[in-house]
Structures are given as structure tokens and as C-alpha cells.
Short mmCIF file of C-alpha atoms and ligand atoms in Angstrom, two decimals:
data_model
loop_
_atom_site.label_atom_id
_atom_site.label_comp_id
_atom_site.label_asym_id
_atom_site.label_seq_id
_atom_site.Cartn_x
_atom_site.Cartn_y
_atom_site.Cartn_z
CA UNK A 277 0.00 0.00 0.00
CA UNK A 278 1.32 3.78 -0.87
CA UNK A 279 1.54 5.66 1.77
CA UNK A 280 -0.71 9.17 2.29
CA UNK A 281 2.39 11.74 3.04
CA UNK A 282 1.69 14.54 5.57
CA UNK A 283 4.44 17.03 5.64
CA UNK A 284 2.85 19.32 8.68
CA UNK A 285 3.59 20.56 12.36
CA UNK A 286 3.77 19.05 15.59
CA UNK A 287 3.02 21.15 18.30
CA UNK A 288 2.75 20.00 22.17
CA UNK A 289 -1.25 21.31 22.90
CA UNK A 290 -1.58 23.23 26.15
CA UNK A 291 -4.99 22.58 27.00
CA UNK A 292 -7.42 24.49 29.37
CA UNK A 293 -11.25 24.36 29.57
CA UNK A 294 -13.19 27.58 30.65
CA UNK A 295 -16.95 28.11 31.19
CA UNK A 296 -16.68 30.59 28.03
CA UNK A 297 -13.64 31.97 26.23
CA UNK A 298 -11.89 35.21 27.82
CA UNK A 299 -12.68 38.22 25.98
CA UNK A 300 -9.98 40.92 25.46
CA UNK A 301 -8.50 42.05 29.04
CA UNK A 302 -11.11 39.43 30.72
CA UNK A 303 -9.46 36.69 33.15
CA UNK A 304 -11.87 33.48 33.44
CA UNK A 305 -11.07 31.07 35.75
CA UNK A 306 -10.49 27.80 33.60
CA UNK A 307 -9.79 24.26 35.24
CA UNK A 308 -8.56 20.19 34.05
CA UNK A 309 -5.16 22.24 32.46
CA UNK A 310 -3.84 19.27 30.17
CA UNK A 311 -0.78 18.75 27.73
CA UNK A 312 -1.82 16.51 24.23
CA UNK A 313 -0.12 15.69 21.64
CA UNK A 314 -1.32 17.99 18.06
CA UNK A 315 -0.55 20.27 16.18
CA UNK A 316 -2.57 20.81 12.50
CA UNK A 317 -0.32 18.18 10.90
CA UNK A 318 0.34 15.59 13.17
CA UNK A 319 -3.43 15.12 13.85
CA UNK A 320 -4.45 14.84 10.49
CA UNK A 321 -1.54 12.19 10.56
CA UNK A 322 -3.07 10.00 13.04
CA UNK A 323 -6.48 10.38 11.67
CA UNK A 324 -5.80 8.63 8.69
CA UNK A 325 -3.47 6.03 10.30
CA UNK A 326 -5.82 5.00 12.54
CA UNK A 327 -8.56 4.12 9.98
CA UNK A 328 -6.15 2.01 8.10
CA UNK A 329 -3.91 4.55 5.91
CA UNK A 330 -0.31 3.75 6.12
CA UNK A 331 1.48 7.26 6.61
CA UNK A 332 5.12 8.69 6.76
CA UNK A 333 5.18 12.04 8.38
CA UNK A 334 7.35 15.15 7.20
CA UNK A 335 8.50 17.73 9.99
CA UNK A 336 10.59 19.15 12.62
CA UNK A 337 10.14 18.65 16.54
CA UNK A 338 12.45 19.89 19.01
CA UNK A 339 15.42 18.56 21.09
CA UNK A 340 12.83 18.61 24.02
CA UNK A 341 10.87 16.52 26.21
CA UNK A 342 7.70 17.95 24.23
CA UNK A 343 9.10 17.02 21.27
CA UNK A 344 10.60 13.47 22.71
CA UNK A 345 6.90 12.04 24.14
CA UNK A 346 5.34 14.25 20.08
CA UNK A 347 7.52 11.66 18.33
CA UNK A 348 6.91 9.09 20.34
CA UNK A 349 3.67 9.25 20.22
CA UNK A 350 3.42 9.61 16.25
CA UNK A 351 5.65 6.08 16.91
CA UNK A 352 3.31 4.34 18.68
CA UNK A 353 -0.16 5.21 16.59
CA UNK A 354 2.22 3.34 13.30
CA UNK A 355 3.38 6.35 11.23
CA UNK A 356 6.89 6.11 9.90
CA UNK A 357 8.86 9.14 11.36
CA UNK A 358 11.93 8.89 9.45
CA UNK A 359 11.66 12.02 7.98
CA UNK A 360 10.64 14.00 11.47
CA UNK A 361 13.84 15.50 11.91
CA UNK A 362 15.09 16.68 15.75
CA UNK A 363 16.30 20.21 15.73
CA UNK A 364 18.60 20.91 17.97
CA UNK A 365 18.34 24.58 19.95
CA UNK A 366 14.48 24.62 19.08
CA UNK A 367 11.49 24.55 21.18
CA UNK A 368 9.24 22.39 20.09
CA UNK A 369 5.90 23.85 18.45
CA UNK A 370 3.34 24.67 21.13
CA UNK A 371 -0.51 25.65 20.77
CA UNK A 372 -2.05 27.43 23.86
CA UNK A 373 -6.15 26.29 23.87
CA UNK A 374 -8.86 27.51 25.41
CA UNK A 375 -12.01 25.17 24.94
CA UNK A 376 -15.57 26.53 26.12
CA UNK A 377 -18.34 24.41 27.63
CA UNK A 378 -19.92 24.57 24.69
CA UNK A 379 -17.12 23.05 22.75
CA UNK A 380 -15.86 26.27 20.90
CA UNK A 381 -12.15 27.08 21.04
CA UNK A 382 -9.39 29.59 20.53
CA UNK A 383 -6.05 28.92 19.79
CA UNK A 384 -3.06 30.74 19.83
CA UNK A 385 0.44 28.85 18.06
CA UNK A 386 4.09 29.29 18.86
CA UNK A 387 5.80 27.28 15.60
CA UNK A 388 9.09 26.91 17.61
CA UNK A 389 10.96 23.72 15.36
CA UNK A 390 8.03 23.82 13.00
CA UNK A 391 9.56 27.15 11.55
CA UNK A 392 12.92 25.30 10.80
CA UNK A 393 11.19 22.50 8.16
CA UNK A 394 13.38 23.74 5.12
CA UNK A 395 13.01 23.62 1.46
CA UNK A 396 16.66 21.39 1.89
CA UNK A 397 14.62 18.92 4.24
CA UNK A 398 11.52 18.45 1.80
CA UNK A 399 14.12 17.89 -1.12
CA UNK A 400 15.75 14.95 0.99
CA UNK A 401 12.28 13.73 1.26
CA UNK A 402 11.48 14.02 -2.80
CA UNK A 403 11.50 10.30 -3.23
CA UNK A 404 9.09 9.54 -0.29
CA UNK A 405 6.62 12.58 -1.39
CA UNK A 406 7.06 10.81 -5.34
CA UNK A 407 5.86 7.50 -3.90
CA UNK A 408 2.55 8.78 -2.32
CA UNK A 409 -0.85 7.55 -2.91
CA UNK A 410 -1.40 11.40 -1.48
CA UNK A 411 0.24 14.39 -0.10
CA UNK A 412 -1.08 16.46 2.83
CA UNK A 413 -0.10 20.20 3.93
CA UNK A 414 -1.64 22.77 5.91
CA UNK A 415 0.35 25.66 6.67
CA UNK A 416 1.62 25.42 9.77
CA UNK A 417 4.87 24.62 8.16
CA UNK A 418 7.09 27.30 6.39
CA UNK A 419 5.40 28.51 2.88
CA UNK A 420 8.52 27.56 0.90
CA UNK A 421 8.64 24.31 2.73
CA UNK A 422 4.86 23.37 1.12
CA UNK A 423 5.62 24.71 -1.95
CA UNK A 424 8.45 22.85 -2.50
CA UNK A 425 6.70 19.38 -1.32
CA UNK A 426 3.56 20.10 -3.70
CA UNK A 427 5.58 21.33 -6.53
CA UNK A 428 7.62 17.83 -6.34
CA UNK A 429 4.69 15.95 -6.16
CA UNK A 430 2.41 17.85 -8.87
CA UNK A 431 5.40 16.87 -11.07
CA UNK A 432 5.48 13.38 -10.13
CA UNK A 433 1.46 12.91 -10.72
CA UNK A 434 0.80 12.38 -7.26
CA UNK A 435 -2.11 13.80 -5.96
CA UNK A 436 -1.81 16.87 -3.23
CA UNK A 437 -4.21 17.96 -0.54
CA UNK A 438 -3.89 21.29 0.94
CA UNK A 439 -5.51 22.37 4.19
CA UNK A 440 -5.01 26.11 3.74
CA UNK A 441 -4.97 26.71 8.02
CA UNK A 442 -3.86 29.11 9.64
CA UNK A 443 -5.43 30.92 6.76
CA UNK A 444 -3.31 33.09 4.38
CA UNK A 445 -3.14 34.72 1.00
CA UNK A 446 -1.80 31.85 -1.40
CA UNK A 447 -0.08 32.62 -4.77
CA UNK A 448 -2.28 31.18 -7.80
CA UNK A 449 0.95 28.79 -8.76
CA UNK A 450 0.04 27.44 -5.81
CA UNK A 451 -3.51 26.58 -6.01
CA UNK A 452 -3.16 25.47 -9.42
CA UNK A 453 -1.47 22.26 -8.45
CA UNK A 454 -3.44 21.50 -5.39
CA UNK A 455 -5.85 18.98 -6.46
CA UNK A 456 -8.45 18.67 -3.44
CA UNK A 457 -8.84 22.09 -1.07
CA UNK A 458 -9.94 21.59 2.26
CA UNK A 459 -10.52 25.24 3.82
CA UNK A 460 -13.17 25.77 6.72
CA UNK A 461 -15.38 29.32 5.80
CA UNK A 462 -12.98 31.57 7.29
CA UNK A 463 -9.85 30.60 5.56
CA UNK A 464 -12.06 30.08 2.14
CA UNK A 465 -12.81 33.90 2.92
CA UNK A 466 -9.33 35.06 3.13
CA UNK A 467 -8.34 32.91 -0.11
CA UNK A 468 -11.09 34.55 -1.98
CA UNK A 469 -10.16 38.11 -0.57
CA UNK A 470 -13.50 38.67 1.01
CA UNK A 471 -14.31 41.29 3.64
CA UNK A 472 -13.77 39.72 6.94
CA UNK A 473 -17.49 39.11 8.69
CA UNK A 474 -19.10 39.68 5.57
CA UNK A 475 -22.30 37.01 4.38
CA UNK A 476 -20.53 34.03 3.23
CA UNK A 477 -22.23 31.96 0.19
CA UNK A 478 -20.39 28.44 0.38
CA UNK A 479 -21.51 27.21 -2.90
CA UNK A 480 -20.52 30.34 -4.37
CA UNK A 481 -16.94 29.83 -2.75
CA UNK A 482 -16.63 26.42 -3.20
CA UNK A 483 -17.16 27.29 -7.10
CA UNK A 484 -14.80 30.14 -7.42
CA UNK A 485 -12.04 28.06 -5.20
CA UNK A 486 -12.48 25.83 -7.83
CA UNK A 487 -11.89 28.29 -10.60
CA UNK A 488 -8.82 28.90 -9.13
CA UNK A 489 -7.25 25.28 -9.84
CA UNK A 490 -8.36 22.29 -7.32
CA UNK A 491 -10.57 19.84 -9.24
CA UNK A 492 -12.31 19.43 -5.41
CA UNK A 493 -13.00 21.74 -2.87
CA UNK A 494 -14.30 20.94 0.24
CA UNK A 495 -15.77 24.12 2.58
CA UNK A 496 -16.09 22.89 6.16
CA UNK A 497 -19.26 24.32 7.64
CA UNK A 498 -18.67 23.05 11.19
CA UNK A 499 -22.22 22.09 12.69
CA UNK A 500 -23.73 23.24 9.29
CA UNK A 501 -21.87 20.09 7.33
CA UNK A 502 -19.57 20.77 4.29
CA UNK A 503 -20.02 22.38 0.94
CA UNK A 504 -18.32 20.04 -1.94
CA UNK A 505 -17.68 20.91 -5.44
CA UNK A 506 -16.09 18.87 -7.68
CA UNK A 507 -16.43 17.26 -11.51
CA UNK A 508 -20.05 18.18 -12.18
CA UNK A 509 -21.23 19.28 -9.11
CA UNK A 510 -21.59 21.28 -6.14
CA UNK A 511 -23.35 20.48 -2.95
CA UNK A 512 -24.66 20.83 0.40
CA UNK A 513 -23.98 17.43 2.70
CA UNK A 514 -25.72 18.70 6.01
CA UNK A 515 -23.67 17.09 9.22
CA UNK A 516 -25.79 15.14 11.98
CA UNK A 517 -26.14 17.01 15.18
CA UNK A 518 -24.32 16.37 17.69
CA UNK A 519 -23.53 17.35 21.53
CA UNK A 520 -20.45 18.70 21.11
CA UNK A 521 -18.00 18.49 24.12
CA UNK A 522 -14.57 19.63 22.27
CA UNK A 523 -14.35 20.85 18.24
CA UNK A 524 -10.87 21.13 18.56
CA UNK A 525 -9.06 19.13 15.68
CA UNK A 526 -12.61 18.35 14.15
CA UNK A 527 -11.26 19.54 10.26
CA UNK A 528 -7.36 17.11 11.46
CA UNK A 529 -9.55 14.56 12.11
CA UNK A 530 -12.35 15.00 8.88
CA UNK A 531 -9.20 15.84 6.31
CA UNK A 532 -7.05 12.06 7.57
CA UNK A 533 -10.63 10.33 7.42
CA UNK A 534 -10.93 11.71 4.28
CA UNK A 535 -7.79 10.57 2.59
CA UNK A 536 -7.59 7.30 4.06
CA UNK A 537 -11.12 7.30 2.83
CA UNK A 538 -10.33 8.00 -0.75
CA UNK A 539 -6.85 6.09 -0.43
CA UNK A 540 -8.97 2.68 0.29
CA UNK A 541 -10.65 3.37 -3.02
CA UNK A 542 -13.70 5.12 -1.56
CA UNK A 543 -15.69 7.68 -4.30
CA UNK A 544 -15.71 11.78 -3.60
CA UNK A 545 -19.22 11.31 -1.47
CA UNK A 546 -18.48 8.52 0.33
CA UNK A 547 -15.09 9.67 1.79
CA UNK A 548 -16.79 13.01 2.35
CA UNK A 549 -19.78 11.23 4.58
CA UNK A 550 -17.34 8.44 6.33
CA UNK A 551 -14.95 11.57 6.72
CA UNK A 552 -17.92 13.50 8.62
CA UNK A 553 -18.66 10.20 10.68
CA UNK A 554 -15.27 10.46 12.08
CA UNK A 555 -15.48 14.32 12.83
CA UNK A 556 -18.55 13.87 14.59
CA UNK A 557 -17.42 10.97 16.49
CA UNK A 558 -14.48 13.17 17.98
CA UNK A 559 -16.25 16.43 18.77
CA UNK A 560 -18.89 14.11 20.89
CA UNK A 561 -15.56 13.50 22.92
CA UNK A 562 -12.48 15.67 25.09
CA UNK A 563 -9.74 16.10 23.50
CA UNK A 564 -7.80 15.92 19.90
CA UNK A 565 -6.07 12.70 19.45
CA UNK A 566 -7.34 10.91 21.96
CA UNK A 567 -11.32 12.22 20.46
CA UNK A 568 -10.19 10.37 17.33
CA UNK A 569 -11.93 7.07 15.99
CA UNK A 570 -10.27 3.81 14.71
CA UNK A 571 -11.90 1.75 12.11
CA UNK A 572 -13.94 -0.03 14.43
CA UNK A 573 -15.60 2.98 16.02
CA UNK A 574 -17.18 4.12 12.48
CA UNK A 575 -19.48 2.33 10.36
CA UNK A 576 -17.64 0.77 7.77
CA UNK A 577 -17.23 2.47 4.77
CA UNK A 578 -18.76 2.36 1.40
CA UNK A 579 -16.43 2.14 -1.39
CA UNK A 580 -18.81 2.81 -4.23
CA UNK A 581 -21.17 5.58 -4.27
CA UNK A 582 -21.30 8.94 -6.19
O1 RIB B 773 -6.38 21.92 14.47
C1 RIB B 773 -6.09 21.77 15.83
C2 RIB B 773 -4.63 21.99 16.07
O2 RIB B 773 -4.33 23.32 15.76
C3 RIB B 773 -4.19 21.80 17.49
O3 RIB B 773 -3.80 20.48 17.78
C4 RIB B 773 -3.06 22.80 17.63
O4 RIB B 773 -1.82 22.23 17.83
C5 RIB B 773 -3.12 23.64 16.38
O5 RIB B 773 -2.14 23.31 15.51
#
């Protein structure tokens, strides 16, 4: 089996749960303060391993104990970590996250080692990105760092996934050889150049996403489902509610059920549907990795479908 490629962060999460979110100058009093494994990358990593990808892993993590118990934990879920380099002198990546009662979060990143993933690095990696059933970036990692992996695999013919988050302005050379775009409605805003806050059409977005080069593009809605446009179409799956406890790492956890979805051979709609199982089974739970199904936890998935 090829293996789905995620070249991505790894961040140590610094967890705290509040009664609501502090506003500007506000001090809540938060409690059950918790370090987990994430980081953008790394989750979508173990998503996908876990319902039965194989996956090799492309980053940086810090000569530290966060980065020491990050690897190992990459280690134990099956992912190959060759290519997770130790840098030395280099905190590892660390989110700080607030989670609500009602499952909302904020989060604010430090990239520490992240920052150091090189265009060098990605080059010594060219022949594991070439033999990918799939690449996966978000952009947590240096911009010239994803380039350089999609470019190499856009010329290989290997298929390139692009979680545009933390959102940012992307040059069109870019987009043209990502072939499935996974924003949620904010970042699709600030790809299109819309005015932050302003009414937000998804199918409308979805469409002119794909005008900009991905043959798929995928607008999570949160709560509200997904908005998918590909070959031919361009629609509305609605999600099914569900008492959220923690949302954070919902769209890690949708995007690696997604590709190890379409990686077994699964159709656009099916992978999309089994993809929002998964989601939905880890916002019902606390936590990012440890919210995050296996294959037995989901119904099994339907290969064929449209
Ligand atoms: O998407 C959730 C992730 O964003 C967290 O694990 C945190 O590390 C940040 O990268």
C-alpha cells in the first residue's frame, strides 16, 4: 500500500477548559489544564493512520521533552517518522487552547521547530513525497517548505491535498497544483479576498475556489456540514447534530478520514460522509487525538457511491 504523506507541524497542545472563552482584558477562571499531543499536521496524521492509511510524516520537533513524548507518540499510533527531523536549539511547536463548555475554542500557536522545516529537508524527502498515494499540507509549516513538497509531487502525478490553516493569502501557482482544497469558511474567505465578517455563500466559494485550480474543494461548515464541489457538481452534505463536548481538531480529524477514505478506493461522497462520521465521532468527545476514531468505532465504509 502507498503511503498518504503529511508534511505538517507538531506542536505539544496546552490545553485548558473555561466556562466561556476570555474576551480581550477578561481573566476566566479555567480548570482540568492538560498537555496533548497535536498540532494541525500531526493530527491529520493520526487520523488517517488509525482508519487504516499507512502514513510517513514530514516535519521538525524539538530537542525537548515535548518534542521526545510528540515523536513518540506519532511512533506508537504506526506512522513512519523517518523524515521528522530533531532540531537541535528549538522549542518544540506549542498551541495554547482555550475550549468553552460549549465546545468552541481559541487557539493561539508558537511554531518553535516547526519554523525550521526547510526547502533542503523536503528535497531529501522528494523520493518519499514521489511515492505517495497522497500528499497532505496545511500551513503550519514554512510557505517555501509546502511549496516545495507540492511542486515535487504535482510533477510526479501524485495527488496533493492542501488544508489552507492558519489561513493566508496563497499565490495562484500554488492553487493550481493543489488537487483537493480543504478550507473551513474563514480561511475560504481570506483565499477569496472577502471582507472579513461579511455574508458568506459556500456554494458560491466552493465554485470560485475551484476556478482557481483544485478539481475538489471541500468548505467545512462546522455544525452546518460541508459544501463540496467537484467534476459536475456542487453540494450541500448537512452534518448530523451532535452534543459537542470539544471541536478542537474536528477539520485534522475529517481531512485524515478523508484521505484514508479516498486512499482505500472510496468515491468523492463517500469519503466526504465516512470523513464527517469520524469528525462527529471526535467532537462528541475531550480532546484531539485521543477524540479520534479507529476503524472499528465508524461504520464501515462504502467504497462505491457517487
Ligand atoms: O487543528 C487543531 C490543532 O491546531 C491543534 O492540535 C493545535 O496544535 C493547532 O495546531
Amino acid at each position: 500500500m502507498k503511503p498518504i504523506v503529511v508534511l505538517g507541524s507538531v506542536n505539544m497542545d496546552l490545553v485548558l477548559n473555561c466556562p466561556t472563552l476570555p474576551l480581550p482584558g477578561q481573566t476566566v477562571q479555567g480548570d482540568d489544564f492538560k498537555t496533548l499531543p497535536g498540532g494541525k499536521g500531526a493530527n491529520q496524521a493520526v487520523a488517517a493512520v488509525r482508519l487504516g492509511a499507512a502514513v510517513s510524516f514530514i516535519g521538525c520537533v524539538g530537542d525537548d521533552d515535548f518534542g521526545r513524548s510528540t515523536r513518540a507518540v506519532l511512533v506508537a499510533e504506526g506512522i513512519d517518522t523517518s523524515q521528522l527531523r530533531t532540531v537541535a536549539g528549538v522549542a518544540t511547536g506549542v498551541a495554547m487552547i482555550m475550549v468553552e463548555a460549549s465546545g468552541q475554542n481559541c487557539i493561539a500557536l508558537s511554531a518553535g521547530a516547526n519554523g525550521a522545516l526547510s526547502v533542503a529537508q523536503v528535497d531529501e524527502a522528494a523520493a518519499t513525497i514521489e511515492g505517495a498515494a497522497l500528499l497532505i499540507c496545511q500551513l503550519e509549516s514554512p510557505l517555501p517548505a509546502v511549496q516545495r513538497a507540492i511542486a515535487i509531487a504535482h510533477a510526479a502525478g501524485v495527488p496533493v491535498l492542501l488544508n489552507p490553516a492558519p489561513a493566508q493569502p496563497l499565490p495562484a501557482e500554488l492553487l493550481a497544483q493543489v488537487d483537493v482544497l480543504v478550507p473551513n469558511e474563514s480561511e475560504a474567505a481570506v483565499l477569496l479576498g472577502l471582507v472579513p465578517g461579511a455574508a458568506f455563500d459556500a456554494a458560491a466559494a466552493a465554485e470560485a475556489l475551484r476556478a482557481l485550480g483544485p478539481r475538489t474543494v471541500i468548505v467545512t461548515l462546522g455544525a452546518a456540514g460541508v459544501q463540496v464541489a467537484g467534476d459536475g457538481n456542487n453540494r450541500h452534505i448537512a452534518a448530523k447534530p451532535v452534543k459537542a463536548i470539544d471541536t478542537t481538531g474536528a477539520g485534522d480529524t475529517f481531512i485524515g478520514a478523508y484521505a484514508a477514505a479516498r486512499c482505500a478506493g472510496a468515491y468523492l461522497h463517500a469519503a466526504v460522509a465516512y470523513a464527517q462520521q469520524a469528525a462527529a465521532f471526535s467532537v462528541a468527545r475531550a480532546g484531539t487525538i485521543d477524540a479520534m476514531p479507529r476503524v472499528g468505532d465508524l461504520p464501515p465504509l462504502k467504497a462505491a457511491s457517487a
